[in-house]
Amino acid sequence: MELLSGAEMVVRALRDEGVKYIYGYPGGALLHIYDAIFTQDEVEHILVRHEQAATHMADAYARATGKAGVALVTSGPGATNAVTGIATAYMDSIPMVVITGQVMSHLIGEDAFQETDMIGVSRPIVKHSFSVQRPEEIPEIIKKAFHIAESGRPGPVVVDIPKDMTTPTERYEYEYPKSVKMRSYNPIMKGHTGQIKKAVDMLLAAKRPVIYAGGGVIMGDASEQLTALARELGYPVTNTLMGLGGYPGTDKQFIGMLGMHGSYEANMAMHHSDLILAVGARFDDRVTNGTDKFCPTAKIVHVDIDPASISKTIKADVPIVGPAQAVLKEMLDQLHAAKKAPCADSLKAWWEQIEEWRGRHGGRFKTDDSELMKPQQVIEMLSKVTNGDAYVCSDVGQHQMFAAQYYKFNKPNRWINSGGLGTMGFGLPAAMGVKLNFPEEEVVCVTGEGSIQMNIQELSTISQYDIPVKVICLNNQSLGMVRQWQDMNYESRHSQSYMKSLPDFMKLVESYGHVGIKVERYEDLEGAMREAFALKDRMVFMDIAVDPFEHVYPMQVPRGSMRDMWLSKTERT
Amino acid sequence: MRHIISVLMENEPGALSRVVGLFSQRNFNIESLTVAPTEDETLSRLTVTTVGDDRVVEQITKQLNKLIDVVKVVDLTEGDHLERELMMIKMKANNGTVRAEIKRTADIFRGTIIDVTPNTFTVQLVGSSSKLDAFIEALGTSNIMEVVRSGVSGIARGEKVLTL
């Protein structure tokens, strides 16, 4: 058996796990591991400019592929800088393995240089964490970390490695385990057949059904099964922010995103439904609005891999614990076996109602005479120019909602955004993580002039590794979503939501060797965007001036029901 | 309602902090908590008493089950069970009347005087939490110098066991 040092074992285990890229930043506690990285070329290390970006790159890779991304950060500040990225992945159930350096074992607890109790700091935002106590454990711990991160309800796992566990001169027998078994961790592999039968009966009997599908469909690789089931039944489908692309966005059965900034028809259909089939969604507060007024006439079938997500905020009538793919497949099989179809007349009437809602608020935004471009127009153009086929990595704010509403995602894993935590600064490193792994695909970062500045240092990483992402910056010179809330709830007192002293983004990106394109008029938009995407090998930053007064609508009225929405600045349901 | 939740978990460093952290993170309440290894030294048994409605307690058990170190969780209050808590209570006992009174009350509650000095008595009492509360009430607080309680341990009646 081969003898390796702890440091070499870390790198070798990653290789044996099939990891191609790791994203990280070196530091004292990691020097042995970085030396082990230097002496091989199978695992490529991407040097970011801030550890947060490393975690977002790893996270976005996971969102695009379903496989755990890997970040490597040093002890102390390196680890704490990664915290936001870990929390981002945790909230959206994204598999990720974060290896953190730690001070020497004998110094732990002595407030040593660059010491942080990373196991403690990260405890509430990880699926699990490991602290290496003996170098021989490293292969098994890394195998377990990947197993835990990727199986069941996915999530980030931290592996904290004290420096003395990686000493180059101390060698141990290395063997990477093919699989691991843990008596205390056995993710559920299939749903309960009896419960699925109940659900199928209810689905067939429903008169006003809605399928409400979330991120579990994306991470659970169940988009195909969801689409098949929905088409078989002919039922309307709404996606959560995390679930976009789980059902084809241009399909006529798709009624848009639901929730706080969901479509009028999706929220109306939810409110008036008599049966909700929730799949891989968690009835988050941004979806349900006031839980006491939530969908008063609906029975709820809730499919989720995490039992704790079921009946947490909204009580399920039929809970089904299991992976979305297996459960939906069994539903389809049972449906075929039942040889029954839903009541055609009820369904026809339901669709007529939905189409009426769809027609009533179909346009959603108005262009006016002003020269200012509407942000929605930019996203529509992006959808057109990229044929709805790009990986769209978003930052957080109004532009994120516009992208969710107006970009038509037809494939899963292509809409990459921080839905749960709402992490500004996520978009650019996320786009980098995706582009690096999918060099042939169009990868776009939709951002605003606020969010982009939260990780703008990564323009330098893009230069170093030649990662030609396209940045679509909707520049409204303000923190748009904050400003919108201030308009709606604080009599337009725009406290700290206006950014003075914005950089000249053109000069800034050019200084890193990238291409900047500024667009101020709608007439120029399509040409400029096509020009940007034609520059296949270059990173292009499009600084697009948009109407600073635009709001995102619909917007649910706080603590109301699903159907209580503002539809424009003056119109309310 | 008060619930006694029993948890069988890996006897690993950090496991306890994950359980305790979960309670504060999710805003669940802890009335008492005890933990010690079992006959199988790779496993610890933790008992936590908490107060909450059905929805909260359902969340507590589900969230505990999600912790990777947790092997099994059971809400003992769902079935027949026994609960015991140990208390040591130190009291001023500096005259004959008080000493006699404490001794008599301890006998009634089947407590044991386990330490005696010219001015103090220390009584050990085992029972349900409410029995211990009743003992404190019966003695009155004026003579109490110090109270230390172990927190509740619980076990199901009959053949039901919480094991691997």
XYZ file of C-alpha atoms in Angstrom:
737
model
C 0.000 0.000 0.000
C 1.169 3.485 -0.807
C 2.501 5.698 1.954
C 1.348 9.314 1.875
C 1.531 12.276 4.197
C -1.700 13.777 5.510
C -1.314 16.649 3.061
C -0.874 14.279 0.143
C -3.816 12.227 1.309
C -6.085 15.280 1.187
C -5.172 15.978 -2.421
C -5.200 12.318 -3.448
C -8.587 11.742 -1.838
C -9.995 14.663 -3.787
C -8.573 13.202 -6.975
C -10.020 9.801 -6.164
C -13.355 11.435 -5.557
C -13.205 12.723 -9.136
C -12.647 16.360 -8.236
C -11.215 18.401 -11.097
C -11.108 21.884 -9.609
C -10.756 23.159 -6.114
C -11.189 26.818 -5.288
C -9.188 28.331 -2.517
C -6.667 30.631 -0.944
C -3.494 29.532 0.843
C -2.345 30.429 4.325
C -0.111 29.234 7.117
C -2.221 26.305 8.268
C -2.516 25.012 4.709
C 1.077 25.254 3.550
C 1.678 21.494 3.644
C -1.475 20.897 1.618
C -0.550 23.599 -0.896
C 2.836 21.976 -1.306
C 1.091 18.680 -2.028
C -1.078 20.474 -4.602
C 2.047 21.846 -6.272
C 3.541 18.417 -6.867
C 0.650 16.994 -8.868
C -1.480 18.149 -11.766
C -4.661 16.114 -11.549
C -6.519 18.387 -9.186
C -6.333 21.953 -10.390
C -6.444 24.740 -7.854
C -8.105 28.052 -8.682
C -6.745 30.935 -6.657
C -9.533 33.354 -5.849
C -9.080 36.842 -4.441
C -11.326 36.364 -1.403
C -12.409 33.121 0.249
C -16.095 33.945 -0.100
C -15.660 33.680 -3.857
C -14.074 30.237 -3.493
C -17.144 28.931 -1.718
C -19.521 30.484 -4.267
C -17.531 28.973 -7.134
C -17.712 25.539 -5.521
C -21.386 26.071 -4.754
C -22.278 27.095 -8.319
C -20.439 24.099 -9.734
C -22.626 21.962 -7.478
C -25.792 23.753 -8.575
C -24.921 23.171 -12.209
C -23.881 19.529 -11.839
C -25.414 18.126 -8.647
C -21.954 17.084 -7.471
C -20.248 18.592 -4.440
C -17.911 21.501 -5.120
C -14.754 21.859 -3.063
C -13.298 24.939 -1.410
C -10.014 25.093 0.464
C -9.437 27.907 2.929
C -6.961 28.545 5.677
C -7.632 28.867 9.385
C -8.908 31.999 11.109
C -9.852 34.739 8.646
C -9.755 32.352 5.711
C -12.351 30.200 7.377
C -14.522 33.069 8.573
C -14.454 34.630 5.111
C -15.924 31.368 3.848
C -18.808 31.488 6.303
C -21.155 33.484 4.052
C -20.572 31.022 1.239
C -21.214 28.046 3.495
C -24.429 29.602 4.797
C -25.503 30.329 1.215
C -25.068 26.671 0.272
C -26.756 25.497 3.461
C -29.890 27.556 2.922
C -30.290 26.258 -0.632
C -29.299 22.637 0.192
C -26.244 22.631 -2.047
C -23.594 19.915 -1.699
C -20.203 21.343 -0.909
C -17.072 20.209 0.905
C -15.138 23.002 2.569
C -11.706 22.082 3.824
C -10.484 24.526 6.428
C -6.994 24.708 7.794
C -6.579 24.773 11.539
C -3.712 25.629 13.849
C -1.583 22.785 15.232
C -3.543 20.476 17.557
C -1.511 21.423 20.608
C -2.294 25.111 20.059
C -6.065 24.680 19.749
C -7.807 26.634 22.451
C -4.820 28.824 23.181
C -5.884 31.745 20.972
C -3.044 30.950 18.600
C -2.302 33.065 15.546
C -5.114 32.712 12.992
C -7.060 30.380 15.232
C -10.847 30.248 15.000
C -13.102 27.496 16.272
C -14.400 26.801 12.777
C -16.361 23.742 13.854
C -18.179 25.989 16.326
C -18.526 28.967 14.020
C -19.934 26.893 11.185
C -22.075 24.543 13.275
C -25.490 26.120 12.526
C -24.802 26.385 8.789
C -23.417 22.975 7.898
C -25.038 19.637 7.293
C -22.146 18.155 9.222
C -18.541 18.864 10.085
C -15.446 16.859 10.848
C -12.362 17.720 12.787
C -9.412 15.520 11.859
C -7.849 14.009 14.998
C -5.449 11.555 13.376
C -3.900 11.780 9.884
C -4.893 8.181 9.091
C -8.547 9.227 9.243
C -8.239 11.685 6.364
C -9.316 9.400 3.473
C -12.344 8.104 5.338
C -13.364 11.548 6.575
C -13.166 12.997 3.080
C -15.198 10.096 1.691
C -17.796 10.623 4.404
C -17.820 14.365 3.745
C -18.725 13.829 0.090
C -21.226 11.123 0.946
C -23.024 13.332 3.457
C -22.844 16.449 1.279
C -24.318 14.781 -1.788
C -26.860 12.307 -0.416
C -30.232 12.850 1.211
C -31.002 16.534 1.468
C -27.660 17.875 0.226
C -25.679 20.464 2.126
C -22.224 21.803 2.937
C -19.773 19.789 5.038
C -16.752 21.337 6.730
C -13.553 19.333 7.251
C -11.252 21.103 9.690
C -7.640 19.910 9.495
C -5.049 20.971 12.065
C -1.712 21.675 10.437
C 0.095 18.854 12.241
C -2.266 16.342 10.608
C -0.599 17.181 7.289
C 3.091 17.046 8.233
C 4.998 16.008 5.072
C 7.485 13.764 6.858
C 4.881 11.595 8.565
C 3.484 9.038 6.165
C 0.630 6.603 6.455
C -0.913 3.872 4.383
C -3.378 5.389 1.949
C -6.442 3.721 0.604
C -9.509 5.636 -0.524
C -12.675 3.866 0.593
C -15.054 2.907 -2.208
C -18.042 3.560 -0.016
C -18.849 4.407 3.562
C -21.563 3.250 5.892
C -22.694 5.265 8.872
C -25.110 3.703 11.320
C -26.495 7.106 12.258
C -27.020 8.333 8.689
C -29.248 6.470 6.270
C -30.941 8.740 3.750
C -34.318 7.605 2.514
C -34.190 6.146 -0.991
C -37.873 5.859 -1.881
C -41.287 7.109 -0.844
C -43.984 5.194 0.993
C -46.090 3.331 -1.560
C -49.308 3.675 0.420
C -48.856 7.409 0.793
C -48.093 7.732 -2.905
C -51.293 5.818 -3.656
C -53.252 8.271 -1.519
C -51.603 11.152 -3.347
C -52.420 9.700 -6.767
C -56.063 9.240 -5.777
C -56.221 12.836 -4.596
C -54.515 14.075 -7.742
C -57.062 12.269 -9.898
C -59.977 13.584 -7.880
C -58.775 17.189 -7.842
C -60.764 19.864 -9.640
C -58.397 22.796 -9.223
C -54.923 21.280 -8.856
C -51.563 23.029 -8.873
C -48.119 21.437 -8.927
C -45.742 23.532 -6.851
C -42.147 22.429 -7.486
C -38.991 23.705 -5.853
C -35.241 23.302 -5.760
C -35.570 19.682 -4.679
C -36.587 18.860 -8.230
C -33.383 20.443 -9.532
C -30.967 18.984 -6.987
C -32.907 15.704 -6.986
C -32.558 15.417 -10.764
C -36.299 14.938 -11.101
C -37.129 17.475 -13.758
C -37.865 14.783 -16.325
C -40.231 12.935 -13.987
C -41.947 16.162 -12.936
C -42.487 17.179 -16.543
C -43.825 13.746 -17.457
C -46.246 13.703 -14.527
C -47.493 17.236 -15.172
C -48.021 16.548 -18.877
C -49.754 13.258 -18.171
C -52.195 14.988 -15.849
C -52.384 18.258 -17.771
C -52.054 20.234 -14.545
C -50.595 23.728 -14.135
C -47.062 23.926 -12.743
C -45.516 26.741 -10.762
C -41.872 26.832 -9.721
C -40.270 28.437 -6.732
C -37.311 30.750 -7.183
C -35.083 27.744 -6.548
C -37.064 25.478 -8.831
C -36.970 27.518 -12.047
C -36.012 25.335 -14.973
C -37.357 22.259 -13.197
C -40.300 22.561 -15.569
C -39.863 24.136 -19.026
C -40.458 27.880 -18.709
C -41.963 28.248 -22.172
C -44.427 25.380 -21.780
C -48.086 26.366 -21.766
C -48.699 24.459 -18.538
C -46.121 26.621 -16.793
C -47.788 29.461 -14.942
C -44.650 31.183 -13.687
C -42.874 31.532 -10.407
C -44.971 31.824 -7.255
C -44.572 33.797 -4.071
C -43.659 37.299 -3.080
C -42.732 38.297 -6.628
C -44.513 35.424 -8.295
C -46.774 35.767 -11.286
C -50.357 36.871 -10.807
C -51.684 33.624 -12.279
C -49.432 31.415 -10.150
C -50.404 33.110 -6.905
C -54.097 33.222 -7.849
C -54.078 29.570 -8.883
C -52.407 28.568 -5.610
C -54.903 30.523 -3.548
C -57.948 29.051 -5.290
C -56.661 25.510 -5.708
C -58.234 22.484 -4.082
C -55.065 20.397 -4.272
C -51.431 21.383 -4.096
C -48.790 18.842 -4.998
C -45.621 20.285 -3.475
C -42.422 18.617 -4.638
C -39.008 19.512 -3.238
C -40.253 22.815 -1.911
C -40.400 23.962 1.692
C -43.268 26.456 2.004
C -40.794 29.211 2.689
C -42.086 32.554 3.996
C -41.311 34.187 0.647
C -43.684 31.683 -0.944
C -46.574 31.348 1.483
C -47.014 34.942 2.596
C -49.238 34.887 5.722
C -49.395 31.217 6.716
C -52.759 31.620 8.460
C -54.309 32.757 5.171
C -52.452 30.305 2.972
C -54.539 28.572 0.296
C -57.699 28.089 2.381
C -59.363 25.482 0.169
C -56.344 23.381 -0.708
C -55.418 19.888 0.442
C -51.677 19.493 0.464
C -49.555 16.606 -0.716
C -45.974 17.328 0.248
C -43.087 15.360 -1.220
C -39.711 16.120 0.314
C -36.545 14.250 1.101
C -36.291 16.018 4.447
C -39.030 15.037 6.898
C -38.333 18.217 8.856
C -39.429 20.292 5.860
C -42.838 18.639 5.916
C -45.464 20.349 8.077
C -42.855 22.811 9.326
C -44.787 25.922 8.297
C -47.836 24.509 6.497
C -49.420 21.258 7.605
C -49.405 18.559 4.937
C -52.461 16.347 4.466
C -50.405 13.668 2.767
C -46.712 13.761 3.686
C -44.382 11.732 1.484
C -40.766 11.508 2.558
C -38.418 10.522 -0.230
C -36.267 11.691 -3.116
C -38.269 13.657 -5.688
C -37.151 11.489 -8.585
C -38.118 8.149 -7.041
C -41.408 9.429 -5.656
C -42.486 11.104 -8.901
C -41.538 8.023 -10.854
C -43.657 5.856 -8.600
C -46.518 8.338 -8.881
C -46.319 8.048 -12.651
C -46.265 4.259 -12.478
C -49.246 4.170 -10.162
C -51.060 6.662 -12.340
C -50.541 4.453 -15.376
C -51.634 1.407 -13.411
C -54.776 3.169 -12.194
C -55.862 3.694 -15.800
C -57.871 6.744 -14.780
C -57.759 10.301 -15.975
C -58.669 13.508 -14.163
C -62.140 14.949 -14.780
C -61.800 16.668 -18.140
C -64.597 19.180 -17.555
C -63.216 20.396 -14.230
C -59.758 20.688 -15.667
C -61.044 22.619 -18.676
C -62.871 25.065 -16.415
C -59.770 25.419 -14.216
C -57.570 26.183 -17.198
C -60.074 28.754 -18.475
C -59.862 30.467 -15.117
C -56.068 30.361 -15.160
C -55.918 31.714 -18.705
C -58.168 34.569 -17.635
C -55.745 35.401 -14.830
C -52.816 35.029 -17.194
C -54.466 37.399 -19.666
C -55.318 39.974 -17.055
C -51.788 40.565 -15.965
C -49.927 39.158 -18.910
C -47.767 42.145 -19.848
C -46.511 42.792 -16.337
C -44.467 45.895 -17.038
C -45.036 49.025 -19.015
C -42.542 50.915 -21.052
C -43.088 54.639 -21.005
C -41.934 57.566 -23.068
C -38.848 58.178 -21.022
C -35.531 57.306 -22.566
C -34.737 55.063 -19.648
C -34.610 51.404 -20.310
C -36.701 49.103 -18.172
C -34.666 46.396 -16.444
C -37.260 43.851 -17.564
C -36.499 44.710 -21.195
C -32.868 43.882 -20.629
C -33.672 40.436 -19.243
C -36.122 39.753 -22.065
C -33.394 40.672 -24.497
C -30.928 38.439 -22.704
C -33.386 35.569 -22.925
C -33.776 36.253 -26.647
C -30.088 36.662 -27.445
C -29.113 33.498 -25.549
C -32.178 31.508 -26.716
C -33.120 30.864 -23.111
C -30.230 28.463 -23.008
C -27.554 30.198 -20.951
C -26.486 29.490 -17.413
C -27.765 32.554 -15.625
C -26.031 33.254 -12.337
C -27.689 36.007 -10.427
C -26.805 38.322 -7.623
C -29.435 39.486 -5.170
C -31.984 42.239 -5.477
C -34.387 43.577 -8.067
C -32.312 42.284 -10.965
C -32.564 38.788 -9.479
C -36.349 38.960 -9.440
C -36.477 40.390 -12.957
C -34.210 37.600 -14.162
C -36.392 35.008 -12.433
C -39.528 36.496 -13.957
C -38.399 37.271 -17.488
C -35.719 34.778 -18.392
C -37.408 31.639 -19.691
C -35.558 28.653 -18.300
C -36.281 25.494 -20.208
C -33.648 23.333 -18.601
C -32.828 22.546 -14.979
C -29.560 23.577 -13.291
C -29.252 26.705 -15.429
C -30.703 29.249 -13.017
C -28.135 29.726 -10.305
C -28.977 32.136 -7.529
C -28.808 32.544 -3.791
C -32.460 32.017 -2.998
C -32.524 31.218 0.693
C -29.783 33.361 2.131
C -29.982 36.120 -0.473
C -26.253 36.657 -0.685
C -25.192 39.763 -2.570
C -21.869 39.090 -4.259
C -22.845 35.549 -5.202
C -23.338 36.116 -8.921
C -19.865 36.772 -10.302
C -18.004 33.926 -8.569
C -20.958 31.643 -9.292
C -20.702 32.436 -12.998
C -16.961 31.776 -12.824
C -17.509 28.404 -11.185
C -19.941 27.366 -13.892
C -17.967 28.700 -16.840
C -14.779 27.003 -15.732
C -16.559 23.660 -15.752
C -18.666 24.307 -18.854
C -16.325 26.267 -21.116
C -18.501 25.719 -24.183
C -21.677 27.089 -22.612
C -22.833 30.689 -22.372
C -22.552 31.751 -18.747
C -24.024 35.040 -17.646
C -23.915 36.917 -14.378
C -26.975 39.114 -13.963
C -26.163 41.683 -11.350
C -26.591 45.245 -10.202
C -24.058 47.919 -9.449
C -24.539 47.176 -5.743
C -24.102 43.396 -5.720
C -21.241 43.319 -8.208
C -19.114 45.425 -5.908
C -19.380 42.834 -3.174
C -17.047 40.448 -4.988
C -15.654 42.608 -7.742
C -12.108 41.626 -6.833
C -12.740 38.399 -8.734
C -12.241 40.254 -12.003
C -8.616 39.507 -11.271
C -9.201 35.737 -10.914
C -11.053 35.866 -14.233
C -7.938 37.353 -15.848
C -5.629 34.785 -14.304
C -7.607 31.760 -15.446
C -9.196 33.257 -18.524
C -12.828 32.649 -17.598
C -14.899 34.497 -20.221
C -18.167 35.067 -18.377
C -20.572 37.798 -19.443
C -21.741 40.260 -16.816
C -25.070 41.993 -17.336
C -25.109 44.807 -14.808
C -28.499 46.477 -14.446
C -27.244 49.802 -13.245
C -29.987 51.804 -11.555
C -27.560 53.660 -9.302
C -29.322 52.449 -6.224
C -29.905 49.395 -4.082
C -33.103 48.816 -5.980
C -34.896 46.363 -3.731
C -34.133 48.376 -0.615
C -35.283 51.480 -2.402
C -38.495 49.739 -3.519
C -39.341 48.832 0.087
C -38.528 52.372 1.155
C -40.856 53.674 -1.569
C -43.625 51.336 -0.473
C -43.248 51.409 3.300
C -41.165 54.428 4.294
C -42.664 57.248 2.221
C -39.703 57.136 -0.155
C -37.146 58.016 2.472
C -34.209 56.474 0.651
C -32.013 55.845 3.620
C -28.584 54.622 2.458
C -29.960 53.005 -0.679
C -28.266 55.386 -3.094
C -24.697 54.684 -4.046
C -22.654 57.742 -4.693
C -19.210 57.434 -6.196
C -19.806 54.457 -8.423
C -16.664 53.463 -10.265
C -16.359 53.863 -14.000
C -16.986 50.182 -14.658
C -15.580 50.464 -18.184
C -12.207 51.622 -16.954
C -12.296 49.232 -14.060
C -12.829 46.093 -16.126
C -10.422 47.285 -18.780
C -7.743 47.635 -16.142
C -8.090 43.893 -15.528
C -7.874 43.244 -19.272
C -11.583 42.692 -19.874
C -14.039 44.310 -22.246
C -16.535 46.898 -21.076
C -19.652 47.844 -23.003
C -21.876 50.621 -21.802
C -25.491 50.797 -22.972
C -27.801 53.689 -22.269
C -30.556 53.402 -24.856
C -32.806 50.490 -25.629
C -32.148 50.833 -29.377
C -28.536 49.914 -28.746
C -29.228 46.998 -26.441
C -29.641 44.091 -28.833
C -26.641 45.023 -30.943
C -24.462 45.519 -27.908
C -25.554 42.280 -26.327
C -24.937 40.306 -29.496
C -21.529 41.933 -29.754
C -20.783 40.921 -26.162
C -21.743 37.291 -26.724
C -19.812 37.212 -29.993
C -16.656 37.845 -27.976
C -16.488 34.191 -27.010
C -13.058 34.292 -25.442
C -13.369 37.528 -23.534
C -14.908 38.484 -20.301
C -17.393 41.244 -21.112
C -18.963 43.580 -18.607
C -22.137 45.248 -19.854
C -22.976 48.316 -17.811
C -26.599 48.927 -18.688
C -28.346 52.050 -17.431
C -31.894 51.230 -16.382
C -34.822 53.106 -14.903
C -33.961 53.689 -11.221
C -37.625 54.143 -10.306
C -38.814 50.745 -11.492
C -40.315 48.346 -8.962
C -40.667 44.573 -9.085
C -44.297 43.508 -9.464
C -46.352 41.614 -8.595
C -45.456 41.988 -4.964
C -47.437 40.279 -2.270
C -48.909 42.424 0.448
C -47.123 41.510 3.705
C -48.917 38.956 5.896
C -51.742 38.683 3.386
C -52.813 35.606 1.477
C -51.232 34.355 -1.729
C -53.661 36.418 -3.794
C -53.035 39.735 -2.034
C -50.669 41.511 -4.392
C -49.579 44.858 -5.632
C -49.608 44.627 -9.429
C -48.121 48.048 -10.073
C -47.415 51.191 -8.077
C -51.119 51.994 -8.076
C -52.976 48.730 -8.638
C -53.774 46.179 -5.939
C -55.760 42.952 -6.010
C -47.012 20.454 27.061
C -43.878 19.066 28.683
C -42.063 16.372 26.718
C -39.160 14.110 27.595
C -37.124 13.415 24.499
C -34.518 10.691 24.555
C -31.673 10.704 22.085
C -29.194 7.959 21.309
C -26.155 9.447 19.652
C -22.575 8.818 18.688
C -20.232 9.418 21.594
C -18.134 11.804 19.505
C -16.567 15.150 20.354
C -18.877 17.931 19.276
C -22.037 15.821 19.220
C -23.459 17.422 22.354
C -22.784 20.929 21.084
C -24.712 20.123 17.908
C -27.744 19.102 19.954
C -27.570 22.095 22.270
C -26.876 24.414 19.338
C -29.889 23.084 17.487
C -32.172 24.070 20.355
C -30.935 27.650 20.487
C -30.666 27.987 16.707
C -34.266 26.924 16.169
C -35.617 28.710 19.202
C -36.629 25.503 20.984
C -36.710 25.547 24.736
C -34.634 23.309 27.025
C -35.867 22.760 30.586
C -33.248 20.220 31.493
C -30.633 18.154 29.765
C -28.590 15.167 30.833
C -26.062 13.165 28.913
C -23.742 10.248 29.603
C -22.270 7.272 27.768
C -24.262 4.024 27.670
C -23.094 0.443 28.232
C -21.802 0.660 24.655
C -19.157 3.335 25.032
C -19.474 4.432 21.401
C -22.974 5.671 22.200
C -24.277 8.412 24.461
C -27.779 8.736 25.796
C -29.147 12.234 26.111
C -32.426 13.202 27.702
C -33.885 16.616 27.185
C -37.093 17.968 28.652
C -38.793 20.667 26.688
C -42.101 22.452 26.528
C -43.948 23.046 23.294
C -47.081 22.317 21.324
C -47.307 19.290 19.043
C -45.982 21.157 16.028
C -42.898 22.359 17.891
C -42.175 18.963 19.421
C -42.581 17.313 16.027
C -40.023 19.770 14.651
C -37.679 19.109 17.572
C -37.684 15.352 17.000
C -37.341 15.751 13.238
C -34.514 18.246 13.509
C -32.722 16.078 16.078
C -33.059 13.100 13.765
C -31.413 15.111 11.009
C -28.211 15.568 12.989
C -25.679 13.162 11.562
C -24.432 12.098 15.004
C -27.912 11.224 16.199
C -28.775 7.550 15.859
C -32.298 7.489 17.297
C -34.796 9.844 18.868
C -37.900 9.043 20.858
C -40.438 11.223 22.633
C -40.914 9.211 25.832
C -44.028 11.158 26.799
C -45.846 9.560 23.868
C -46.027 6.273 25.794
C -45.768 4.826 29.300
C -42.467 5.788 30.781
C -40.505 6.395 33.949
C -38.723 9.603 34.730
C -36.255 10.244 37.502
C -34.220 13.175 38.579
C -31.690 13.381 41.372
C -31.483 16.416 43.635
C -29.022 17.364 46.339
C -30.235 20.141 48.554
C -28.193 21.866 51.240
C -30.079 23.500 54.072
C -29.408 25.547 57.133
C -30.007 23.187 60.040
C -28.697 25.022 63.091
C -31.269 24.148 65.713
C -33.097 21.083 66.849
C -36.512 22.096 65.560
C -35.295 22.749 62.061
C -33.213 19.580 62.032
C -36.169 17.501 63.118
C -38.434 19.134 60.582
C -36.008 18.516 57.714
C -35.462 14.932 58.773
C -39.191 14.273 58.962
C -39.920 15.849 55.582
C -37.013 13.978 53.985
C -38.403 10.721 55.375
C -41.849 11.444 53.976
C -40.318 12.028 50.536
C -37.961 9.074 50.958
C -34.968 11.340 50.805
C -31.637 10.548 52.446
C -29.513 12.854 54.481
C -26.100 12.391 52.938
C -24.062 15.073 54.692
C -24.336 16.557 58.148
C -22.459 19.438 59.787
C -23.333 21.303 62.990
C -25.130 23.923 60.894
C -26.223 22.130 57.695
C -28.003 19.111 56.313
C -27.619 17.911 52.746
C -30.494 15.795 51.520
C -30.473 13.571 48.470
C -33.782 12.953 46.776
C -34.653 10.958 43.688
C -37.953 11.141 41.829
C -39.912 12.844 39.151
C -39.292 16.540 38.663
C -42.635 17.354 40.225
C -41.790 15.332 43.320
C -38.550 17.284 43.698
C -40.496 20.536 43.250
C -42.947 19.393 45.929
C -40.114 18.632 48.349
C -38.681 22.128 47.896
C -42.103 23.585 48.457
C -42.672 21.489 51.575
C -39.401 22.662 53.114
C -39.971 26.314 52.322
C -37.231 28.337 50.727
C -36.006 30.165 53.802
C -33.581 27.477 54.947
C -32.307 26.428 51.521
C -28.672 27.261 50.874
C -28.104 25.455 47.593
C -29.980 23.210 45.207
C -28.409 21.043 42.537
C -30.511 18.900 40.226
C -29.288 16.377 37.687
C -31.940 17.000 35.091
C -34.371 14.340 34.015
C -33.483 10.868 32.805
C -36.214 8.763 31.315
C -36.863 5.255 30.107
C -39.872 3.549 28.535
C -41.870 1.053 30.583
C -42.090 -2.570 29.549
C -40.113 -4.133 26.749
C -39.750 -1.037 24.617
C -36.093 0.009 24.348
C -34.118 2.724 22.655
C -31.177 0.916 21.172
C -29.318 0.440 17.899
